[in-house]
mmCIF file of C-alpha atoms in Angstrom:
data_model
loop_
_atom_site.group_PDB
_atom_site.id
_atom_site.type_symbol
_atom_site.label_atom_id
_atom_site.label_comp_id
_atom_site.label_asym_id
_atom_site.label_seq_id
_atom_site.Cartn_x
_atom_site.Cartn_y
_atom_site.Cartn_z
ATOM 1 C CA GLY A 1 -34.658 1.790 -20.658
ATOM 2 C CA ALA A 2 -33.037 0.616 -16.819
ATOM 3 C CA VAL A 3 -33.550 2.853 -14.502
ATOM 4 C CA VAL A 4 -31.822 3.532 -10.763
ATOM 5 C CA SER A 5 -33.201 5.189 -8.337
ATOM 6 C CA GLN A 6 -30.802 6.938 -5.983
ATOM 7 C CA HIS A 7 -32.148 8.743 -2.369
ATOM 8 C CA PRO A 8 -31.625 10.968 -1.359
ATOM 9 C CA SER A 9 -29.532 13.023 -3.808
ATOM 10 C CA ARG A 10 -28.393 15.275 -0.900
ATOM 11 C CA VAL A 11 -27.571 14.841 2.517
ATOM 12 C CA ILE A 12 -26.194 17.219 5.202
ATOM 13 C CA CYS A 13 -25.672 15.726 8.526
ATOM 14 C CA LYS A 14 -23.588 16.255 12.003
ATOM 15 C CA SER A 15 -20.418 14.414 12.897
ATOM 16 C CA GLY A 16 -21.315 11.615 14.518
ATOM 17 C CA THR A 17 -24.335 10.691 13.338
ATOM 18 C CA SER A 18 -25.668 8.255 10.746
ATOM 19 C CA VAL A 19 -26.309 8.433 7.226
ATOM 20 C CA LYS A 20 -28.505 5.691 4.670
ATOM 21 C CA ILE A 21 -28.293 5.790 1.021
ATOM 22 C CA GLU A 22 -30.541 3.616 -0.944
ATOM 23 C CA CYS A 23 -30.221 2.405 -4.574
ATOM 24 C CA ARG A 24 -33.066 0.740 -5.972
ATOM 25 C CA SER A 25 -33.516 -0.427 -9.296
ATOM 26 C CA LEU A 26 -36.889 0.505 -10.231
ATOM 27 C CA ASP A 27 -37.445 -2.037 -13.432
ATOM 28 C CA PHE A 28 -35.330 -4.657 -13.328
ATOM 29 C CA GLN A 29 -34.027 -7.439 -10.737
ATOM 30 C CA ALA A 30 -30.416 -6.047 -9.897
ATOM 31 C CA THR A 31 -27.844 -9.115 -9.485
ATOM 32 C CA THR A 32 -24.819 -7.030 -8.592
ATOM 33 C CA MET A 33 -25.194 -3.654 -6.990
ATOM 34 C CA PHE A 34 -21.666 -1.309 -6.528
ATOM 35 C CA TRP A 35 -21.219 1.563 -4.680
ATOM 36 C CA TYR A 36 -18.349 4.032 -5.800
ATOM 37 C CA ARG A 37 -16.989 7.547 -4.033
ATOM 38 C CA GLN A 38 -15.978 10.150 -6.487
ATOM 39 C CA PHE A 39 -13.624 12.679 -5.012
ATOM 40 C CA PRO A 40 -13.289 16.179 -7.048
ATOM 41 C CA LYS A 41 -11.429 16.203 -10.181
ATOM 42 C CA LYS A 42 -10.788 12.091 -9.506
ATOM 43 C CA SER A 43 -12.738 8.968 -11.271
ATOM 44 C CA LEU A 44 -14.841 7.076 -9.902
ATOM 45 C CA MET A 45 -13.414 4.923 -7.190
ATOM 46 C CA LEU A 46 -15.641 1.537 -6.366
ATOM 47 C CA MET A 47 -15.794 1.281 -2.617
ATOM 48 C CA ALA A 48 -17.696 -2.068 -2.677
ATOM 49 C CA THR A 49 -19.768 -4.787 -4.731
ATOM 50 C CA SER A 50 -22.887 -6.412 -3.211
ATOM 51 C CA ASN A 51 -24.914 -9.601 -4.211
ATOM 52 C CA GLU A 52 -28.304 -9.836 -3.102
ATOM 53 C CA GLY A 53 -28.518 -12.273 -0.315
ATOM 54 C CA SER A 54 -24.509 -12.378 0.604
ATOM 55 C CA LYS A 55 -21.932 -10.135 2.369
ATOM 56 C CA ALA A 56 -20.362 -7.058 0.077
ATOM 57 C CA THR A 57 -17.122 -7.285 -1.095
ATOM 58 C CA TYR A 58 -14.875 -4.385 -0.053
ATOM 59 C CA GLU A 59 -12.270 -2.820 -2.030
ATOM 60 C CA GLN A 60 -8.670 -2.703 -0.127
ATOM 61 C CA GLY A 61 -8.490 0.340 1.873
ATOM 62 C CA VAL A 62 -12.522 0.781 2.512
ATOM 63 C CA GLU A 63 -13.920 0.458 6.197
ATOM 64 C CA LYS A 64 -16.183 -2.531 6.269
ATOM 65 C CA ASP A 65 -17.669 -1.169 9.660
ATOM 66 C CA LYS A 66 -17.795 2.438 8.520
ATOM 67 C CA PHE A 67 -19.371 1.741 5.237
ATOM 68 C CA LEU A 68 -21.863 -0.803 5.886
ATOM 69 C CA ILE A 69 -23.535 -2.248 2.635
ATOM 70 C CA ASN A 70 -27.001 -4.129 2.854
ATOM 71 C CA HIS A 71 -28.308 -5.694 -0.206
ATOM 72 C CA ALA A 72 -31.501 -7.211 0.903
ATOM 73 C CA SER A 73 -33.155 -7.953 -2.227
ATOM 74 C CA LEU A 74 -32.918 -8.104 -5.869
ATOM 75 C CA THR A 75 -33.918 -4.419 -6.589
ATOM 76 C CA LEU A 76 -32.635 -2.564 -3.464
ATOM 77 C CA SER A 77 -29.022 -1.952 -1.849
ATOM 78 C CA THR A 78 -28.462 0.450 0.901
ATOM 79 C CA LEU A 79 -24.806 2.381 2.561
ATOM 80 C CA THR A 80 -24.661 3.027 5.395
ATOM 81 C CA VAL A 81 -22.125 5.896 6.679
ATOM 82 C CA THR A 82 -21.746 4.835 10.229
ATOM 83 C CA SER A 83 -20.496 7.696 12.107
ATOM 84 C CA ALA A 84 -19.916 10.145 9.735
ATOM 85 C CA HIS A 85 -16.990 12.780 9.869
ATOM 86 C CA PRO A 86 -16.212 15.481 7.467
ATOM 87 C CA GLU A 87 -13.482 13.648 5.771
ATOM 88 C CA ASP A 88 -16.684 11.351 4.682
ATOM 89 C CA SER A 89 -18.180 14.034 2.580
ATOM 90 C CA SER A 90 -18.025 13.223 -0.830
ATOM 91 C CA PHE A 91 -20.394 12.086 -3.675
ATOM 92 C CA TYR A 92 -21.503 8.549 -3.775
ATOM 93 C CA ILE A 93 -22.935 6.681 -6.452
ATOM 94 C CA CYS A 94 -24.312 3.374 -6.971
ATOM 95 C CA SER A 95 -24.833 1.702 -10.147
ATOM 96 C CA ALA A 96 -26.584 -1.785 -10.868
ATOM 97 C CA SER A 97 -26.184 -4.732 -13.494
ATOM 98 C CA LYS A 98 -29.261 -7.219 -14.459
ATOM 99 C CA ASP A 99 -25.860 -9.906 -15.843
ATOM 100 C CA SER A 100 -22.681 -9.815 -15.219
ATOM 101 C CA ASN A 101 -20.544 -7.969 -18.264
ATOM 102 C CA GLU A 102 -24.189 -6.059 -19.142
ATOM 103 C CA LYS A 103 -23.500 -2.291 -18.827
ATOM 104 C CA LEU A 104 -24.286 -0.690 -15.294
ATOM 105 C CA PHE A 105 -27.060 0.970 -14.888
ATOM 106 C CA PHE A 106 -25.732 4.596 -12.446
ATOM 107 C CA GLY A 107 -27.882 6.081 -9.662
ATOM 108 C CA SER A 108 -28.076 9.795 -9.531
ATOM 109 C CA GLY A 109 -25.374 10.327 -6.758
ATOM 110 C CA THR A 110 -25.422 11.609 -3.206
ATOM 111 C CA GLN A 111 -23.871 14.369 -1.948
ATOM 112 C CA LEU A 112 -22.917 13.980 1.406
ATOM 113 C CA SER A 113 -21.494 16.856 3.558
ATOM 114 C CA VAL A 114 -20.476 16.507 7.044
ATOM 115 C CA LEU A 115 -20.273 19.699 9.541
ATOM 116 C CA ASP B 1 -1.282 1.380 -11.502
ATOM 117 C CA GLN B 2 -3.439 3.323 -13.927
ATOM 118 C CA GLN B 3 -5.090 0.310 -15.868
ATOM 119 C CA VAL B 4 -7.147 2.700 -17.886
ATOM 120 C CA LYS B 5 -5.971 6.005 -18.619
ATOM 121 C CA GLN B 6 -7.449 9.646 -20.247
ATOM 122 C CA ASN B 7 -4.400 11.087 -20.263
ATOM 123 C CA SER B 8 -6.356 14.881 -21.770
ATOM 124 C CA PRO B 9 -7.688 16.350 -18.516
ATOM 125 C CA SER B 10 -9.670 18.723 -20.531
ATOM 126 C CA LEU B 11 -10.854 19.133 -24.306
ATOM 127 C CA SER B 12 -12.569 22.417 -25.902
ATOM 128 C CA VAL B 13 -13.988 22.184 -29.004
ATOM 129 C CA GLN B 14 -16.029 24.410 -31.225
ATOM 130 C CA GLU B 15 -19.556 23.756 -32.016
ATOM 131 C CA GLY B 16 -20.543 21.556 -34.803
ATOM 132 C CA ARG B 17 -16.681 20.625 -34.913
ATOM 133 C CA ILE B 18 -15.747 16.616 -34.156
ATOM 134 C CA SER B 19 -14.724 16.152 -30.557
ATOM 135 C CA ILE B 20 -12.501 13.226 -29.983
ATOM 136 C CA LEU B 21 -12.073 11.640 -26.583
ATOM 137 C CA ASN B 22 -9.089 8.970 -26.008
ATOM 138 C CA CYS B 23 -8.117 6.603 -23.616
ATOM 139 C CA ASP B 24 -5.324 4.066 -23.163
ATOM 140 C CA TYR B 25 -5.424 0.585 -21.404
ATOM 141 C CA THR B 26 -2.517 -1.218 -20.563
ATOM 142 C CA ASN B 27 -4.747 -4.827 -19.302
ATOM 143 C CA SER B 28 -4.770 -7.150 -22.849
ATOM 144 C CA MET B 29 -7.686 -9.154 -20.739
ATOM 145 C CA PHE B 30 -10.056 -5.976 -20.726
ATOM 146 C CA ASP B 31 -12.459 -7.345 -23.679
ATOM 147 C CA TYR B 32 -15.680 -4.691 -22.922
ATOM 148 C CA PHE B 33 -15.419 -1.100 -23.148
ATOM 149 C CA LEU B 34 -17.603 1.831 -22.451
ATOM 150 C CA TRP B 35 -18.260 5.643 -22.389
ATOM 151 C CA TYR B 36 -20.074 7.362 -19.584
ATOM 152 C CA LYS B 37 -20.736 11.547 -20.188
ATOM 153 C CA LYS B 38 -20.851 12.640 -16.322
ATOM 154 C CA TYR B 39 -23.095 16.143 -15.555
ATOM 155 C CA PRO B 40 -21.857 18.440 -12.696
ATOM 156 C CA ALA B 41 -23.826 16.910 -9.538
ATOM 157 C CA GLU B 42 -25.048 14.479 -11.207
ATOM 158 C CA GLY B 43 -24.137 10.151 -11.624
ATOM 159 C CA PRO B 44 -22.731 9.227 -14.920
ATOM 160 C CA THR B 45 -25.319 7.994 -17.818
ATOM 161 C CA PHE B 46 -23.638 5.385 -19.895
ATOM 162 C CA LEU B 47 -23.868 6.549 -23.420
ATOM 163 C CA ILE B 48 -22.249 3.820 -25.516
ATOM 164 C CA SER B 49 -20.067 0.445 -26.042
ATOM 165 C CA ILE B 50 -18.113 -1.601 -27.904
ATOM 166 C CA SER B 51 -16.945 -4.965 -27.535
ATOM 167 C CA SER B 52 -13.322 -6.424 -28.064
ATOM 168 C CA ILE B 53 -15.037 -8.671 -30.978
ATOM 169 C CA LYS B 54 -15.858 -5.427 -33.218
ATOM 170 C CA ASP B 55 -13.507 -2.489 -33.638
ATOM 171 C CA LYS B 56 -16.447 0.193 -34.376
ATOM 172 C CA ASN B 57 -19.340 1.023 -32.687
ATOM 173 C CA GLU B 58 -21.733 4.155 -33.990
ATOM 174 C CA ASP B 59 -24.664 5.305 -32.046
ATOM 175 C CA GLY B 60 -26.237 8.507 -33.404
ATOM 176 C CA ARG B 61 -23.271 11.389 -33.036
ATOM 177 C CA PHE B 62 -21.452 9.199 -31.175
ATOM 178 C CA THR B 63 -19.135 6.601 -32.406
ATOM 179 C CA VAL B 64 -16.607 4.625 -30.411
ATOM 180 C CA PHE B 65 -13.478 3.107 -31.996
ATOM 181 C CA LEU B 66 -11.488 0.312 -31.259
ATOM 182 C CA ASN B 67 -7.218 -0.798 -31.429
ATOM 183 C CA LYS B 68 -6.762 -3.372 -29.673
ATOM 184 C CA SER B 69 -3.240 -3.765 -31.095
ATOM 185 C CA ALA B 70 -2.562 -0.190 -29.358
ATOM 186 C CA LYS B 71 -4.661 -0.892 -26.731
ATOM 187 C CA HIS B 72 -6.704 2.694 -27.357
ATOM 188 C CA LEU B 73 -10.011 3.471 -27.783
ATOM 189 C CA SER B 74 -11.856 6.615 -28.844
ATOM 190 C CA LEU B 75 -15.092 8.593 -28.906
ATOM 191 C CA HIS B 76 -16.040 10.775 -31.772
ATOM 192 C CA ILE B 77 -19.137 13.303 -31.353
ATOM 193 C CA VAL B 78 -20.200 14.826 -34.552
ATOM 194 C CA PRO B 79 -21.285 17.541 -34.740
ATOM 195 C CA SER B 80 -20.898 18.776 -31.121
ATOM 196 C CA GLN B 81 -22.909 20.467 -29.560
ATOM 197 C CA PRO B 82 -23.501 22.630 -26.216
ATOM 198 C CA GLY B 83 -25.270 20.199 -24.195
ATOM 199 C CA ASP B 84 -21.982 17.308 -25.091
ATOM 200 C CA SER B 85 -20.099 19.704 -22.536
ATOM 201 C CA ALA B 86 -19.398 17.210 -19.664
ATOM 202 C CA VAL B 87 -17.089 15.133 -18.142
ATOM 203 C CA TYR B 88 -16.463 11.982 -20.225
ATOM 204 C CA PHE B 89 -15.377 8.808 -18.476
ATOM 205 C CA CYS B 90 -14.238 5.675 -20.277
ATOM 206 C CA ALA B 91 -14.220 2.104 -19.012
ATOM 207 C CA ALA B 92 -13.265 -1.229 -18.775
ATOM 208 C CA SER B 93 -13.941 -4.600 -17.846
ATOM 209 C CA ALA B 94 -12.663 -8.033 -18.453
ATOM 210 C CA GLY B 95 -15.406 -10.796 -18.424
ATOM 211 C CA ASN B 96 -17.291 -10.369 -15.588
ATOM 212 C CA GLU B 97 -14.922 -8.079 -13.497
ATOM 213 C CA LYS B 98 -15.797 -4.671 -12.274
ATOM 214 C CA LEU B 99 -15.241 -1.886 -14.355
ATOM 215 C CA THR B 100 -12.060 0.144 -14.238
ATOM 216 C CA PHE B 101 -12.444 3.767 -15.225
ATOM 217 C CA GLY B 102 -10.220 6.423 -16.058
ATOM 218 C CA THR B 103 -9.875 9.418 -14.484
ATOM 219 C CA GLY B 104 -12.461 11.219 -16.774
ATOM 220 C CA THR B 105 -11.754 14.190 -19.428
ATOM 221 C CA ARG B 106 -13.978 17.435 -19.328
ATOM 222 C CA LEU B 107 -15.091 18.351 -22.492
ATOM 223 C CA THR B 108 -16.331 22.072 -23.309
ATOM 224 C CA ILE B 109 -18.242 22.953 -26.297
ATOM 225 C CA ILE B 110 -17.784 26.324 -27.431
ATOM 226 C CA PRO B 111 -21.299 28.215 -28.979
#
């Protein structure tokens, strides 16, 4: 089956620093990639949708300047959490689809802890 | 407004018995439904899906039932195994729209 690799799986950083999370589709070209954030005991919250070569579409309430998304190629999307703060600590997950209405393939997630 | 609801936050089932996970939705435009399984500190993995043109889809121990008139779907796992202990999310989409997830149900299989 399709594989989506997400790196790093876990990161601890100091407040004020920036953290980059990569999401790669290993064996298919992902026309669309999604970034989610999961809060404890809550469902995944979609943060943004990124399409290769175009600007990401952010969900309401998600700060574009804080969560920078770059979908530079059909196999790679990156999420950069800029000037991270403790409240940004969370589990971030990416997913990718080959085409619309296709099931999503999820990365393994990144546990971000901001001290 | 929660368009996809999983009203049971947790469920405990004896090993070997049937686990039934329920999901309700409100958006009649949803035409594709999926179940995901999630272990702690891991991303959700796709489990099984069903299109709105069907009312049942079976894959091994997992069967998903869709009742469009009731806007209800369920996931049946039989027989339940300890490795099935996880959080299960149902999700729905309408055409090319993004997935809308339920809040999840934590399933615990009791040995």
